[in-house]
mmCIF file of C-alpha atoms in Angstrom:
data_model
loop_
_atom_site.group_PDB
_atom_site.id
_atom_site.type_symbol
_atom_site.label_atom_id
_atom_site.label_comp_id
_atom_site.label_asym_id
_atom_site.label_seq_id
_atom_site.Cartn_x
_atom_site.Cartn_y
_atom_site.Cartn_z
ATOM 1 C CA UNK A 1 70.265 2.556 45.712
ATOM 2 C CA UNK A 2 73.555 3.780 46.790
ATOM 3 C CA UNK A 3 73.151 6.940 44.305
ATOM 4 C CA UNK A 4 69.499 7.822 45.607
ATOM 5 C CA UNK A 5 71.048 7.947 49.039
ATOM 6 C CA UNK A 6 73.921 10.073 48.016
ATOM 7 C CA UNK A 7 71.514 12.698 45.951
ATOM 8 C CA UNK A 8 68.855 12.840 48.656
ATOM 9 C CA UNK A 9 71.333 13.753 51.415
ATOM 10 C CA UNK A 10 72.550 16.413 48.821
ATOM 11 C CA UNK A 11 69.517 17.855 48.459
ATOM 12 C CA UNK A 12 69.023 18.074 52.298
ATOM 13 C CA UNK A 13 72.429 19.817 52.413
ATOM 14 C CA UNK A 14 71.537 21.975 49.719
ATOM 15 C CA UNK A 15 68.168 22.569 51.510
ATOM 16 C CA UNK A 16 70.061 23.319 54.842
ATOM 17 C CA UNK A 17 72.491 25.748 52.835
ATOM 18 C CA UNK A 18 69.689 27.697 51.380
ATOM 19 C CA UNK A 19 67.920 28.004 54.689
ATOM 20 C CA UNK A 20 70.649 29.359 56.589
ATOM 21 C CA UNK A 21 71.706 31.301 53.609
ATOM 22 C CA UNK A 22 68.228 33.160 54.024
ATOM 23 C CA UNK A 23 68.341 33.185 57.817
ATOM 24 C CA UNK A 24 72.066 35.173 57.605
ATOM 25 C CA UNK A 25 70.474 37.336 55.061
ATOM 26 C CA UNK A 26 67.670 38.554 57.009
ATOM 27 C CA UNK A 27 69.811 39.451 59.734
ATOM 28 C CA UNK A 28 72.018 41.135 57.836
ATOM 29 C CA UNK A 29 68.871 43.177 56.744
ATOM 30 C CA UNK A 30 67.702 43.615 60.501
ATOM 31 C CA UNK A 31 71.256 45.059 61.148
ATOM 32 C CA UNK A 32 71.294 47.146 58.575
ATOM 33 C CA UNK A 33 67.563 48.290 59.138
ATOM 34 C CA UNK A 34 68.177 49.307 62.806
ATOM 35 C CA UNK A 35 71.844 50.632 62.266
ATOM 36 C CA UNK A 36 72.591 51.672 58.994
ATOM 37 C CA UNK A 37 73.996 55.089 60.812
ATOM 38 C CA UNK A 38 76.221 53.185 62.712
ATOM 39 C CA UNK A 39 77.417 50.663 59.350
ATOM 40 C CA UNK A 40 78.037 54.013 57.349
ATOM 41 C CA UNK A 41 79.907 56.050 59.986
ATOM 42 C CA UNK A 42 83.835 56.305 58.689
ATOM 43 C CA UNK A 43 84.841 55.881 62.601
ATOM 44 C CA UNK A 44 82.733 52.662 62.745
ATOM 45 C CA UNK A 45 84.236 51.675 59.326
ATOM 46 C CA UNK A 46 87.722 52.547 60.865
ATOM 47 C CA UNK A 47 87.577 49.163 62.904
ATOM 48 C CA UNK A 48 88.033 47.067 59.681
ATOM 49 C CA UNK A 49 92.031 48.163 60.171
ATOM 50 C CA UNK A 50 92.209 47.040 64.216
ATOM 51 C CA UNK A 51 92.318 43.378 65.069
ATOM 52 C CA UNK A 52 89.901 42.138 67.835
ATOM 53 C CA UNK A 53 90.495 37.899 68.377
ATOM 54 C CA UNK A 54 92.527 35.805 65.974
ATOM 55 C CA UNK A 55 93.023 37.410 62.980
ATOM 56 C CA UNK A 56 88.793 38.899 62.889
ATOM 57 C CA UNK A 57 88.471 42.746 62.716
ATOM 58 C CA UNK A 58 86.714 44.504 65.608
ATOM 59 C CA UNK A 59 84.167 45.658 62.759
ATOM 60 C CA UNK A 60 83.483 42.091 61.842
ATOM 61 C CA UNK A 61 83.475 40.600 65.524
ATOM 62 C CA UNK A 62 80.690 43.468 65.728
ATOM 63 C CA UNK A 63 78.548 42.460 63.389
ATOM 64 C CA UNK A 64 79.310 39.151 64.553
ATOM 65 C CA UNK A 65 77.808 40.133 68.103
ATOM 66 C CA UNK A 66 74.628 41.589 66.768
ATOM 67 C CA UNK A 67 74.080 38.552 64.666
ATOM 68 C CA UNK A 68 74.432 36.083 67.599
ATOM 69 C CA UNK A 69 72.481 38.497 69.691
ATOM 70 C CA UNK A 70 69.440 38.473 67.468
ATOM 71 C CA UNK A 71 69.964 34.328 67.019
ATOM 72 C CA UNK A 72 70.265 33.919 70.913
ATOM 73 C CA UNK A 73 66.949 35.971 71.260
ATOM 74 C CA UNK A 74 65.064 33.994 68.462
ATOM 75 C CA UNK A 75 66.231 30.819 69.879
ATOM 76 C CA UNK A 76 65.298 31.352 73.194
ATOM 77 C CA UNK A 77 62.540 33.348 72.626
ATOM 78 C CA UNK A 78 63.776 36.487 74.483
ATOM 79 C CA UNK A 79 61.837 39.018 73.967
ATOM 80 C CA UNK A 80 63.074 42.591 73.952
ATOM 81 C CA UNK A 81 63.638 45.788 72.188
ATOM 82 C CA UNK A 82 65.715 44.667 69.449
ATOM 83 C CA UNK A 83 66.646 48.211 67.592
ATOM 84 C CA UNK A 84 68.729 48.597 70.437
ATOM 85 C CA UNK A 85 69.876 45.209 71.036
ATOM 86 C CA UNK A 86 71.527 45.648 67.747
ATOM 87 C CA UNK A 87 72.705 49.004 68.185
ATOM 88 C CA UNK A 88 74.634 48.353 71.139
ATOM 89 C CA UNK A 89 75.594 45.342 69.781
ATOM 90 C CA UNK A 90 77.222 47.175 67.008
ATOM 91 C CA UNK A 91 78.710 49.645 69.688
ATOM 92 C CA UNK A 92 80.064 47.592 72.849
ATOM 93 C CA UNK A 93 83.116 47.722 71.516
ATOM 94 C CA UNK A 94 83.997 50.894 69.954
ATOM 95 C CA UNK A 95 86.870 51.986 71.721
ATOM 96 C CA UNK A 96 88.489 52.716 68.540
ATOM 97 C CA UNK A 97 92.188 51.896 69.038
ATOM 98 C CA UNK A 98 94.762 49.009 68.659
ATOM 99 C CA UNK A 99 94.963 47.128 72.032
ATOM 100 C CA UNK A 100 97.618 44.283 70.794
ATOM 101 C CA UNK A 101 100.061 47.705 70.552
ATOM 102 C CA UNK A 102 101.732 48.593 73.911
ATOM 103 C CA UNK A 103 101.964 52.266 74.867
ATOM 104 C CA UNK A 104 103.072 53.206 78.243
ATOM 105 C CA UNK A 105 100.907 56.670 78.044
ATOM 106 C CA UNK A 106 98.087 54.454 77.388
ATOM 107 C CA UNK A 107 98.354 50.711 78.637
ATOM 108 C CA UNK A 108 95.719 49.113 77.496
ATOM 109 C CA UNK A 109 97.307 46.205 79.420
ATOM 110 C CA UNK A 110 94.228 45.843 81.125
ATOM 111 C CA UNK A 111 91.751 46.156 78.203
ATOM 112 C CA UNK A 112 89.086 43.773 79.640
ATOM 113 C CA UNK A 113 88.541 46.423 81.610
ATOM 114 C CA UNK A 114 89.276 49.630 80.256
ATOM 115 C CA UNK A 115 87.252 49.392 77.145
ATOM 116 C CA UNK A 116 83.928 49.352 77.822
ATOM 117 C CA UNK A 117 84.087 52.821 79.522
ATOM 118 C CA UNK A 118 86.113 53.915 76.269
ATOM 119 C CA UNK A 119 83.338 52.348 74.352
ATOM 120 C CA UNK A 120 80.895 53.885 75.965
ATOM 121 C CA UNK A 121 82.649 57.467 75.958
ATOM 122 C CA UNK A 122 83.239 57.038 72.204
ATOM 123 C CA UNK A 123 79.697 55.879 71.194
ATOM 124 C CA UNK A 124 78.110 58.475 73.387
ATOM 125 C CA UNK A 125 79.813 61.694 71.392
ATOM 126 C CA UNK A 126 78.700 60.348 68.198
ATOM 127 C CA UNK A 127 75.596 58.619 68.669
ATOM 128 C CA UNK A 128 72.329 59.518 70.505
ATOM 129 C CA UNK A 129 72.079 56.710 72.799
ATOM 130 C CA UNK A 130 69.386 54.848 74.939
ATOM 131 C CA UNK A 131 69.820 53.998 78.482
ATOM 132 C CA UNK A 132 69.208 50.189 77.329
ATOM 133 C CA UNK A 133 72.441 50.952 74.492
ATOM 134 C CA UNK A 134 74.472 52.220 77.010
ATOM 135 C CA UNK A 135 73.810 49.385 79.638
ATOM 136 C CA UNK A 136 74.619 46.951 76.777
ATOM 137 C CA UNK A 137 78.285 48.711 75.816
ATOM 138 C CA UNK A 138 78.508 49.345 79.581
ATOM 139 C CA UNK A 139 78.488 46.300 81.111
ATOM 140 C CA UNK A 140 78.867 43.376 78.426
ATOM 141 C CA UNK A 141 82.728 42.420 79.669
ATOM 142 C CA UNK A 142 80.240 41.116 82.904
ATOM 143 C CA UNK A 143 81.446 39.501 85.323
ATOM 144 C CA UNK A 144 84.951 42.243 84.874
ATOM 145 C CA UNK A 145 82.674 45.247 84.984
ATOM 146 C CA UNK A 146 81.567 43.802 88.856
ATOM 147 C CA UNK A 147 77.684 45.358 88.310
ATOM 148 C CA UNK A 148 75.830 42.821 86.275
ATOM 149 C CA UNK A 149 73.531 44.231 83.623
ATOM 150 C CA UNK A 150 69.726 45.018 84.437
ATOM 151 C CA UNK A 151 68.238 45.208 81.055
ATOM 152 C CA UNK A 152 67.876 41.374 78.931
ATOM 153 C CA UNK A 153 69.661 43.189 76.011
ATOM 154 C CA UNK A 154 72.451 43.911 78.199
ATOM 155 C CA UNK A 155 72.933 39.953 78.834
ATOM 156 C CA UNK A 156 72.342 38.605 75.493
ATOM 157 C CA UNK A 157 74.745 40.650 74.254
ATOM 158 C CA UNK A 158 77.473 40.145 77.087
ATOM 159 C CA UNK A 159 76.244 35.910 75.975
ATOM 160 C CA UNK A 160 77.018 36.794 72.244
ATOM 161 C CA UNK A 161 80.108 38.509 73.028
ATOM 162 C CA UNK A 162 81.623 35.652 75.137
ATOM 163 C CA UNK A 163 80.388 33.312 72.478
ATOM 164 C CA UNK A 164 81.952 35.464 69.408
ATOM 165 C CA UNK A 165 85.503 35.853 70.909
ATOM 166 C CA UNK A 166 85.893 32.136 72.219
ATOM 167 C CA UNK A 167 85.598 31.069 68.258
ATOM 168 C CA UNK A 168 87.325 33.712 66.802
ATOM 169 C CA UNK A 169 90.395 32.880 69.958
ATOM 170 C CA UNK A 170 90.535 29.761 68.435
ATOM 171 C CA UNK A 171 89.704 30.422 64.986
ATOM 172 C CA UNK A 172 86.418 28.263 64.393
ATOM 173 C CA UNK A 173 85.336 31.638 63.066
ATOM 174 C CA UNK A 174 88.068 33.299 60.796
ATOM 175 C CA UNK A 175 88.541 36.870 60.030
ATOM 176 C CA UNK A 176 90.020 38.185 56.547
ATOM 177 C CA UNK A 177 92.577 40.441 59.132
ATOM 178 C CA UNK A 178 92.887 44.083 58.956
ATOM 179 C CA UNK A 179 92.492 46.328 55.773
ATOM 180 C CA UNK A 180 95.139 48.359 56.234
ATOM 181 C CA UNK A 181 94.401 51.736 55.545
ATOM 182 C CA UNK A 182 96.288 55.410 56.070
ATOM 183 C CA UNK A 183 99.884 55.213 53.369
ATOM 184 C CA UNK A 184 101.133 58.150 53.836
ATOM 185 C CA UNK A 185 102.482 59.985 50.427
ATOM 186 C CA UNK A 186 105.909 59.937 51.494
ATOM 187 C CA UNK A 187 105.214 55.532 52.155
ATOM 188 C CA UNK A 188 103.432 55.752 48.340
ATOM 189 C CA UNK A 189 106.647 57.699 47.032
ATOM 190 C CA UNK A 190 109.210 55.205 48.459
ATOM 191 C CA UNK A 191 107.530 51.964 46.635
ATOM 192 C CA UNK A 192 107.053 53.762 43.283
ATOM 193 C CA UNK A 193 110.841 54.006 43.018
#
């Protein structure tokens, strides 16, 4: 009796595995689908090497965000345009430097609010962007950025955000921590010796 217990909850939690297995991999192909420009580009690949929250990259709390985004819209059944849900998902934080590093030419001492307009600024050289996309990297630090968004996308990804960096602040979701990248020769020289 005892054994037919065990194995049926075992299959349920294999069942449950599988299923969200599937779910994470269809998002994953939604993400990729709607911003596989954005996934390839070697700046947006550059934010494997900066930390965001905990020890999670910016690029992963990114992906991160448009995950949650596209879960928070399915769940609630939001609907809206959600190419660029996940595109500006991907971009609302791409301000492309190392905010835990103090510089007194740059401070980003107040980064809550300093980045999105970086972001922004950053996304908007390299990327041809909607008004919707730029709402979303514009104003998803809401309520810091004072104007609250207009556009739905704008507020499920300034939801997602909130969500993403209150678990990765205290680590219920865990980052691998930064690849570092960029040894100079003269670094690669030293440790051969």
């Amino acid at each position: 009796m005892a054994e037919r217990k065990l194995g049926q909850r075992s299959k349920r939690k294999r069942e449950r595995w599988i299923k969200q297995y599937e779910k994470q991999k269809e998002l994953r192909k939604q993400i990729h689908n709607a911003g596989s420009d954005i996934l390839a580009s070697e700046k947006f690949l550059s934010t494997k090497a900066h930390i965001q929250h905990g020890n999670m990259t910016v690029n992963d709390h990114c992906m991160n965000v448009a995950k949650y985004s596209l879960a928070i819209s399915d769940k609630l059944h939001i609907r809206c345009n959600r190419r660029e849900l996940i595109r500006g998902a991907l971009l609302h934080d791409y301000f492309l430097y190392d905010w835990h590093v103090g510089d007194y030419a740059k401070p980003y001492k107040l980064h809550g609010f300093y980045h999105p307009g970086r972001a922004l600024k950053n996304a908007s050289a390299e990327y041809d962007l909607t008004d919707r996309e730029k709402e979303i990297i514009k104003k998803h630090m809401w309520p810091l950025t004072v104007i609250p968004p207009k556009h739905r996308e704008a507020w499920i990804v300034s939801m997602a955000d909130k969500w993403c960096s209150l678990m990765e602040t205290f680590h219920v979701h865990k980052g691998h921590g930064a690849v570092k990248t960029g040894i100079t020769e003269e670094k690669a020289e030293n440790t051969d010796k």
